[in-house]
Amino acid sequence: MKRLKIAIQKSGRLHEASLQMLAKAGIRVDNGNDRLKVAVKNFPIEILYLRNGDIPHYLADGTIDAAIIGENVLIEQDLQQSIVQRLNFSKCRLSIAIPNELTYNGIKSLEGKKIATSYPKTVHNFLTQKNIKAELHQLNGSVEIAPNMGMADAIVDIVSTGNTLFKNNLKEVEQVLTSEAVLSISPKLSPKLQDIVEKLLFRLRAVLQAKNTKYILLNAPNDKVPLIINDLPGMKSPTVLPLAEKGWSSIHSVIHEETFWEVIDQLKKKGAEGILICPIEKMVL
């Protein structure tokens, strides 16, 4: 049986989150005894645990068919065209940071400075767009220590919470790009595997749709129903069911997470009562 070879980080911030995403999509991965390659029993894929920095090369040459990887890593390797789905986890940003005691007067402050980073191509492209000439020093780890050791005037590194910068007496002054986990497909993917990719995307998108929405149930007087359903478009349109109490209806629909509280406020003003919000495990459109 043909299997899609998909890579995830062997270790690091994307490792557990990637496995959790696959699990929500009904793909059970048994790691066994620290194996680096695992054939999934209930879906035609094979998981390979690889070093983060190696994954783009394996994608480019077709050694692996797909990967769950940080968008920033693909951008550094100029492989962002291979992204087929953003996965809405492990969000971060690539940012410029300088020592707290230094004054930052905009991007021109970096002219002629030494900058340490693990993302030299991305930083070079960013500075070129800004017409800034700086001296880049590539480091593969512990970038934050570079200014304290006199190796650099600034750094460019991945920032999630900012705690690491704070601990190293650094402050974030400029954002280069934002990033999140993505599903990437090899440009050399065999057409015979495309059907498996589509099935995987179908499952992942069902999980993502559910994550971003809530199921809502409420009661309302019948004369208020037309006003209320204007705020509840749902997947096609809200479901309206009569209650045992005459003159009242139950309305069922779906609302988006980002507009949740605004919608609830509007519904209450328009006469909604007994509002119940439920999580959605999967949503198939």
mmCIF file of C-alpha atoms in Angstrom:
data_model
loop_
_atom_site.group_PDB
_atom_site.id
_atom_site.type_symbol
_atom_site.label_atom_id
_atom_site.label_comp_id
_atom_site.label_asym_id
_atom_site.label_seq_id
_atom_site.Cartn_x
_atom_site.Cartn_y
_atom_site.Cartn_z
ATOM 1 C CA MET A 1 0.000 0.000 0.000
ATOM 2 C CA LYS A 2 1.273 3.453 -0.959
ATOM 3 C CA ARG A 3 1.987 5.700 2.031
ATOM 4 C CA LEU A 4 2.565 9.428 2.248
ATOM 5 C CA LYS A 5 5.871 10.113 4.001
ATOM 6 C CA ILE A 6 5.328 13.089 6.295
ATOM 7 C CA ALA A 7 7.996 14.619 8.539
ATOM 8 C CA ILE A 8 7.582 16.372 11.860
ATOM 9 C CA GLN A 9 10.170 17.749 14.254
ATOM 10 C CA LYS A 10 12.089 15.113 16.168
ATOM 11 C CA SER A 11 12.062 17.514 19.120
ATOM 12 C CA GLY A 12 11.188 21.144 19.704
ATOM 13 C CA ARG A 13 8.149 23.368 20.054
ATOM 14 C CA LEU A 14 6.291 21.892 17.045
ATOM 15 C CA HIS A 15 6.744 18.217 17.974
ATOM 16 C CA GLU A 16 3.924 17.656 20.477
ATOM 17 C CA ALA A 17 1.577 20.147 18.822
ATOM 18 C CA SER A 18 1.974 18.359 15.470
ATOM 19 C CA LEU A 19 1.101 14.997 17.013
ATOM 20 C CA GLN A 20 -1.903 16.555 18.758
ATOM 21 C CA MET A 21 -3.154 18.007 15.476
ATOM 22 C CA LEU A 22 -2.872 14.622 13.772
ATOM 23 C CA ALA A 23 -4.651 12.956 16.698
ATOM 24 C CA LYS A 24 -7.568 15.399 16.411
ATOM 25 C CA ALA A 25 -7.751 14.440 12.741
ATOM 26 C CA GLY A 26 -8.187 10.810 13.788
ATOM 27 C CA ILE A 27 -4.636 9.784 12.923
ATOM 28 C CA ARG A 28 -3.197 7.722 15.767
ATOM 29 C CA VAL A 29 0.586 7.692 15.918
ATOM 30 C CA ASP A 30 2.277 5.021 18.031
ATOM 31 C CA ASN A 31 5.826 6.187 18.665
ATOM 32 C CA GLY A 32 6.981 2.779 19.852
ATOM 33 C CA ASN A 33 10.438 2.670 21.394
ATOM 34 C CA ASP A 34 11.772 6.028 20.210
ATOM 35 C CA ARG A 35 11.589 4.994 16.577
ATOM 36 C CA LEU A 36 12.438 7.631 13.963
ATOM 37 C CA LYS A 37 10.002 6.206 11.403
ATOM 38 C CA VAL A 38 6.465 5.039 12.215
ATOM 39 C CA ALA A 39 3.812 3.618 9.876
ATOM 40 C CA VAL A 40 0.383 4.810 11.007
ATOM 41 C CA LYS A 41 -2.092 1.928 11.301
ATOM 42 C CA ASN A 42 -5.348 3.755 10.549
ATOM 43 C CA PHE A 43 -4.266 6.129 7.758
ATOM 44 C CA PRO A 44 -1.909 5.667 4.766
ATOM 45 C CA ILE A 45 0.943 7.842 6.026
ATOM 46 C CA GLU A 46 4.366 7.204 7.483
ATOM 47 C CA ILE A 47 5.725 9.605 10.109
ATOM 48 C CA LEU A 48 9.419 10.488 10.067
ATOM 49 C CA TYR A 49 10.952 12.348 13.017
ATOM 50 C CA LEU A 50 13.654 14.642 11.624
ATOM 51 C CA ARG A 51 15.804 17.580 12.691
ATOM 52 C CA ASN A 52 13.984 20.809 11.952
ATOM 53 C CA GLY A 53 16.803 22.223 9.828
ATOM 54 C CA ASP A 54 16.960 19.101 7.653
ATOM 55 C CA ILE A 55 13.281 18.964 6.732
ATOM 56 C CA PRO A 56 13.337 21.643 3.961
ATOM 57 C CA HIS A 57 16.148 19.831 2.130
ATOM 58 C CA TYR A 58 14.304 16.508 2.257
ATOM 59 C CA LEU A 59 11.162 18.246 0.997
ATOM 60 C CA ALA A 60 12.991 19.907 -1.874
ATOM 61 C CA ASP A 61 14.614 16.716 -3.158
ATOM 62 C CA GLY A 62 11.522 14.535 -2.681
ATOM 63 C CA THR A 63 12.969 12.283 0.016
ATOM 64 C CA ILE A 64 9.824 13.082 2.023
ATOM 65 C CA ASP A 65 6.419 13.906 0.575
ATOM 66 C CA ALA A 66 5.140 16.360 3.167
ATOM 67 C CA ALA A 67 5.984 18.003 6.476
ATOM 68 C CA ILE A 68 4.455 19.872 9.370
ATOM 69 C CA ILE A 69 6.955 22.660 9.870
ATOM 70 C CA GLY A 70 7.289 26.305 10.848
ATOM 71 C CA GLU A 71 6.572 28.731 8.022
ATOM 72 C CA ASN A 72 9.702 30.694 8.973
ATOM 73 C CA VAL A 73 11.927 27.691 8.169
ATOM 74 C CA LEU A 74 10.430 27.394 4.676
ATOM 75 C CA ILE A 75 10.819 31.113 4.047
ATOM 76 C CA GLU A 76 14.494 30.901 4.993
ATOM 77 C CA GLN A 77 14.941 28.115 2.428
ATOM 78 C CA ASP A 78 12.752 29.868 -0.182
ATOM 79 C CA LEU A 79 10.222 27.024 -0.125
ATOM 80 C CA GLN A 80 7.105 28.940 0.935
ATOM 81 C CA GLN A 81 5.436 28.064 -2.394
ATOM 82 C CA SER A 82 5.071 24.513 -1.069
ATOM 83 C CA ILE A 83 2.638 25.541 1.710
ATOM 84 C CA VAL A 84 -0.796 23.978 1.199
ATOM 85 C CA GLN A 85 -2.400 24.605 4.613
ATOM 86 C CA ARG A 86 -1.782 26.887 7.574
ATOM 87 C CA LEU A 87 -2.396 24.970 10.810
ATOM 88 C CA ASN A 88 -3.075 27.765 13.309
ATOM 89 C CA PHE A 89 -0.675 26.641 16.058
ATOM 90 C CA SER A 90 2.887 27.420 17.168
ATOM 91 C CA LYS A 91 2.438 31.043 16.149
ATOM 92 C CA CYS A 92 5.487 33.244 16.557
ATOM 93 C CA ARG A 93 7.371 36.087 14.927
ATOM 94 C CA LEU A 94 10.889 36.671 13.669
ATOM 95 C CA SER A 95 12.005 39.906 15.309
ATOM 96 C CA ILE A 96 14.969 42.204 15.708
ATOM 97 C CA ALA A 97 16.100 42.743 19.299
ATOM 98 C CA ILE A 98 18.771 44.957 20.845
ATOM 99 C CA PRO A 99 20.206 45.394 24.375
ATOM 100 C CA ASN A 100 17.858 47.257 26.720
ATOM 101 C CA GLU A 101 20.327 50.060 27.299
ATOM 102 C CA LEU A 102 20.519 51.015 23.616
ATOM 103 C CA THR A 103 18.222 53.546 21.966
ATOM 104 C CA TYR A 104 16.351 52.506 18.831
ATOM 105 C CA ASN A 105 15.402 55.223 16.360
ATOM 106 C CA GLY A 106 13.926 53.088 13.621
ATOM 107 C CA ILE A 107 15.377 50.666 11.111
ATOM 108 C CA LYS A 108 18.135 53.136 10.144
ATOM 109 C CA SER A 109 19.666 52.484 13.573
ATOM 110 C CA LEU A 110 20.904 49.148 12.192
ATOM 111 C CA GLU A 111 23.006 50.693 9.425
ATOM 112 C CA GLY A 112 26.540 49.276 9.642
ATOM 113 C CA LYS A 113 25.759 47.208 12.749
ATOM 114 C CA LYS A 114 26.631 43.570 13.481
ATOM 115 C CA ILE A 115 23.545 41.348 13.583
ATOM 116 C CA ALA A 116 23.521 37.725 14.780
ATOM 117 C CA THR A 117 20.836 35.366 13.500
ATOM 118 C CA SER A 118 19.984 31.812 12.518
ATOM 119 C CA TYR A 119 18.035 33.167 9.537
ATOM 120 C CA PRO A 120 20.617 34.956 7.365
ATOM 121 C CA LYS A 121 18.700 34.763 4.053
ATOM 122 C CA THR A 122 15.484 36.110 5.536
ATOM 123 C CA VAL A 123 17.278 38.910 7.378
ATOM 124 C CA HIS A 124 19.367 39.815 4.323
ATOM 125 C CA ASN A 125 16.217 40.087 2.188
ATOM 126 C CA PHE A 126 14.470 42.189 4.846
ATOM 127 C CA LEU A 127 17.394 44.604 5.221
ATOM 128 C CA THR A 128 17.812 44.869 1.449
ATOM 129 C CA GLN A 129 14.161 45.890 1.111
ATOM 130 C CA LYS A 130 14.786 48.572 3.742
ATOM 131 C CA ASN A 131 18.030 49.742 2.056
ATOM 132 C CA ILE A 132 20.053 48.872 5.155
ATOM 133 C CA LYS A 133 23.601 47.533 4.990
ATOM 134 C CA ALA A 134 24.621 45.514 8.024
ATOM 135 C CA GLU A 135 27.114 42.770 8.886
ATOM 136 C CA LEU A 136 25.335 39.447 9.391
ATOM 137 C CA HIS A 137 26.761 36.684 11.589
ATOM 138 C CA GLN A 138 25.083 33.283 11.282
ATOM 139 C CA LEU A 139 24.667 31.353 14.527
ATOM 140 C CA ASN A 140 22.889 28.013 14.806
ATOM 141 C CA GLY A 141 21.910 28.392 18.446
ATOM 142 C CA SER A 142 22.032 30.644 21.531
ATOM 143 C CA VAL A 143 21.600 33.753 19.390
ATOM 144 C CA GLU A 144 20.448 35.791 22.410
ATOM 145 C CA ILE A 145 23.870 35.624 24.041
ATOM 146 C CA ALA A 146 25.656 37.299 21.110
ATOM 147 C CA PRO A 147 25.268 40.957 22.243
ATOM 148 C CA ASN A 148 26.403 40.133 25.799
ATOM 149 C CA MET A 149 29.534 38.490 24.404
ATOM 150 C CA GLY A 150 30.345 41.442 22.165
ATOM 151 C CA MET A 151 29.695 39.437 19.007
ATOM 152 C CA ALA A 152 26.790 41.552 17.761
ATOM 153 C CA ASP A 153 24.940 44.826 18.253
ATOM 154 C CA ALA A 154 21.562 43.201 17.609
ATOM 155 C CA ILE A 155 19.967 39.826 16.962
ATOM 156 C CA VAL A 156 17.148 38.509 14.802
ATOM 157 C CA ASP A 157 15.433 35.457 16.243
ATOM 158 C CA ILE A 158 12.109 33.705 16.778
ATOM 159 C CA VAL A 159 9.972 35.281 19.516
ATOM 160 C CA SER A 160 6.907 33.671 21.066
ATOM 161 C CA THR A 161 6.393 35.142 24.540
ATOM 162 C CA GLY A 162 9.453 37.395 24.785
ATOM 163 C CA ASN A 163 10.649 35.715 28.000
ATOM 164 C CA THR A 164 13.983 34.645 26.504
ATOM 165 C CA LEU A 165 14.718 38.190 25.356
ATOM 166 C CA PHE A 166 13.831 39.552 28.792
ATOM 167 C CA LYS A 167 16.139 37.074 30.532
ATOM 168 C CA ASN A 168 19.005 38.129 28.266
ATOM 169 C CA ASN A 169 18.518 41.895 28.761
ATOM 170 C CA LEU A 170 17.156 42.385 25.236
ATOM 171 C CA LYS A 171 14.148 44.257 23.861
ATOM 172 C CA GLU A 172 12.175 43.606 20.689
ATOM 173 C CA VAL A 173 12.278 46.607 18.344
ATOM 174 C CA GLU A 174 11.253 45.451 14.863
ATOM 175 C CA GLN A 175 9.211 42.593 13.427
ATOM 176 C CA VAL A 176 10.586 40.899 10.315
ATOM 177 C CA LEU A 177 7.768 38.404 9.720
ATOM 178 C CA THR A 178 5.099 36.302 11.442
ATOM 179 C CA SER A 179 5.011 32.528 11.311
ATOM 180 C CA GLU A 180 2.930 29.499 12.276
ATOM 181 C CA ALA A 181 2.959 25.761 11.711
ATOM 182 C CA VAL A 182 2.031 24.775 8.154
ATOM 183 C CA LEU A 183 1.577 21.648 6.075
ATOM 184 C CA SER A 184 4.095 21.706 3.256
ATOM 185 C CA ILE A 185 4.173 19.411 0.228
ATOM 186 C CA SER A 186 7.248 18.406 -1.759
ATOM 187 C CA PRO A 187 7.414 19.861 -5.300
ATOM 188 C CA LYS A 188 8.341 16.326 -6.404
ATOM 189 C CA LEU A 189 5.251 14.691 -4.900
ATOM 190 C CA SER A 190 4.126 11.669 -6.907
ATOM 191 C CA PRO A 191 0.678 12.138 -8.527
ATOM 192 C CA LYS A 192 -0.195 8.715 -7.080
ATOM 193 C CA LEU A 193 -0.030 10.221 -3.583
ATOM 194 C CA GLN A 194 -2.203 13.263 -4.313
ATOM 195 C CA ASP A 195 -5.360 11.441 -3.219
ATOM 196 C CA ILE A 196 -3.840 10.805 0.234
ATOM 197 C CA VAL A 197 -2.867 14.485 0.491
ATOM 198 C CA GLU A 198 -6.463 15.504 -0.268
ATOM 199 C CA LYS A 199 -7.819 13.126 2.384
ATOM 200 C CA LEU A 200 -5.331 14.487 4.931
ATOM 201 C CA LEU A 201 -6.238 18.094 4.071
ATOM 202 C CA PHE A 202 -9.950 17.262 4.395
ATOM 203 C CA ARG A 203 -9.392 16.010 7.946
ATOM 204 C CA LEU A 204 -7.106 18.872 8.981
ATOM 205 C CA ARG A 205 -9.506 21.492 7.658
ATOM 206 C CA ALA A 206 -12.396 19.896 9.559
ATOM 207 C CA VAL A 207 -10.342 20.238 12.755
ATOM 208 C CA LEU A 208 -9.380 23.839 11.981
ATOM 209 C CA GLN A 209 -12.966 24.841 11.189
ATOM 210 C CA ALA A 210 -14.104 23.405 14.506
ATOM 211 C CA LYS A 211 -11.314 25.148 16.406
ATOM 212 C CA ASN A 212 -12.375 28.548 15.101
ATOM 213 C CA THR A 213 -16.113 28.174 15.715
ATOM 214 C CA LYS A 214 -18.645 27.485 18.479
ATOM 215 C CA TYR A 215 -22.082 25.880 18.421
ATOM 216 C CA ILE A 216 -24.752 28.135 19.906
ATOM 217 C CA LEU A 217 -28.254 27.302 21.129
ATOM 218 C CA LEU A 218 -30.707 29.904 22.440
ATOM 219 C CA ASN A 219 -34.376 30.537 23.102
ATOM 220 C CA ALA A 220 -36.310 33.529 21.828
ATOM 221 C CA PRO A 221 -39.891 34.814 21.428
ATOM 222 C CA ASN A 222 -41.162 34.111 17.916
ATOM 223 C CA ASP A 223 -41.526 37.810 17.133
ATOM 224 C CA LYS A 224 -37.793 38.291 17.842
ATOM 225 C CA VAL A 225 -36.589 35.386 15.684
ATOM 226 C CA PRO A 226 -36.164 37.388 12.409
ATOM 227 C CA LEU A 227 -33.982 39.965 14.186
ATOM 228 C CA ILE A 228 -31.861 37.339 15.906
ATOM 229 C CA ILE A 229 -31.153 35.167 12.869
ATOM 230 C CA ASN A 230 -29.753 38.214 11.074
ATOM 231 C CA ASP A 231 -26.803 37.935 13.474
ATOM 232 C CA LEU A 232 -26.545 34.158 13.085
ATOM 233 C CA PRO A 233 -25.772 33.217 9.494
ATOM 234 C CA GLY A 234 -24.551 29.740 10.511
ATOM 235 C CA MET A 235 -23.074 27.367 7.939
ATOM 236 C CA LYS A 236 -26.018 28.012 5.575
ATOM 237 C CA SER A 237 -28.734 29.426 7.822
ATOM 238 C CA PRO A 238 -29.712 28.941 11.491
ATOM 239 C CA THR A 239 -31.977 26.086 12.546
ATOM 240 C CA VAL A 240 -35.234 27.255 14.153
ATOM 241 C CA LEU A 241 -37.329 24.751 16.149
ATOM 242 C CA PRO A 242 -40.580 25.363 18.078
ATOM 243 C CA LEU A 243 -40.444 25.002 21.870
ATOM 244 C CA ALA A 244 -43.101 23.305 23.997
ATOM 245 C CA GLU A 245 -43.987 26.754 25.338
ATOM 246 C CA LYS A 246 -46.246 28.464 22.837
ATOM 247 C CA GLY A 247 -44.826 31.536 21.120
ATOM 248 C CA TRP A 248 -41.194 30.558 21.665
ATOM 249 C CA SER A 249 -38.535 28.970 19.469
ATOM 250 C CA SER A 250 -35.097 27.417 19.906
ATOM 251 C CA ILE A 251 -32.414 28.667 17.513
ATOM 252 C CA HIS A 252 -29.271 26.646 16.722
ATOM 253 C CA SER A 253 -26.311 27.991 14.784
ATOM 254 C CA VAL A 254 -22.535 28.378 14.549
ATOM 255 C CA ILE A 255 -20.527 31.508 15.377
ATOM 256 C CA HIS A 256 -16.888 32.396 14.820
ATOM 257 C CA GLU A 257 -14.527 32.528 17.785
ATOM 258 C CA GLU A 258 -13.162 35.991 16.960
ATOM 259 C CA THR A 259 -16.620 37.631 17.016
ATOM 260 C CA PHE A 260 -18.005 35.529 19.873
ATOM 261 C CA TRP A 261 -18.580 38.187 22.560
ATOM 262 C CA GLU A 262 -19.828 40.838 20.150
ATOM 263 C CA VAL A 263 -22.420 38.421 18.762
ATOM 264 C CA ILE A 264 -23.552 37.366 22.247
ATOM 265 C CA ASP A 265 -24.064 41.006 23.277
ATOM 266 C CA GLN A 266 -26.174 41.675 20.174
ATOM 267 C CA LEU A 267 -28.280 38.543 20.714
ATOM 268 C CA LYS A 268 -29.105 39.502 24.300
ATOM 269 C CA LYS A 269 -30.150 42.986 23.224
ATOM 270 C CA LYS A 270 -32.478 41.472 20.617
ATOM 271 C CA GLY A 271 -34.273 39.219 23.095
ATOM 272 C CA ALA A 272 -32.287 35.969 23.190
ATOM 273 C CA GLU A 273 -32.482 33.970 26.430
ATOM 274 C CA GLY A 274 -30.955 30.763 27.781
ATOM 275 C CA ILE A 275 -27.882 31.055 25.543
ATOM 276 C CA LEU A 276 -25.791 27.872 25.519
ATOM 277 C CA ILE A 277 -22.349 27.686 23.884
ATOM 278 C CA CYS A 278 -20.769 24.322 23.014
ATOM 279 C CA PRO A 279 -17.368 23.429 21.549
ATOM 280 C CA ILE A 280 -17.308 21.734 18.146
ATOM 281 C CA GLU A 281 -15.047 18.727 17.767
ATOM 282 C CA LYS A 282 -15.074 18.547 13.953
ATOM 283 C CA MET A 283 -16.760 20.574 11.220
ATOM 284 C CA VAL A 284 -17.170 19.212 7.702
ATOM 285 C CA LEU A 285 -18.195 21.775 5.091
#
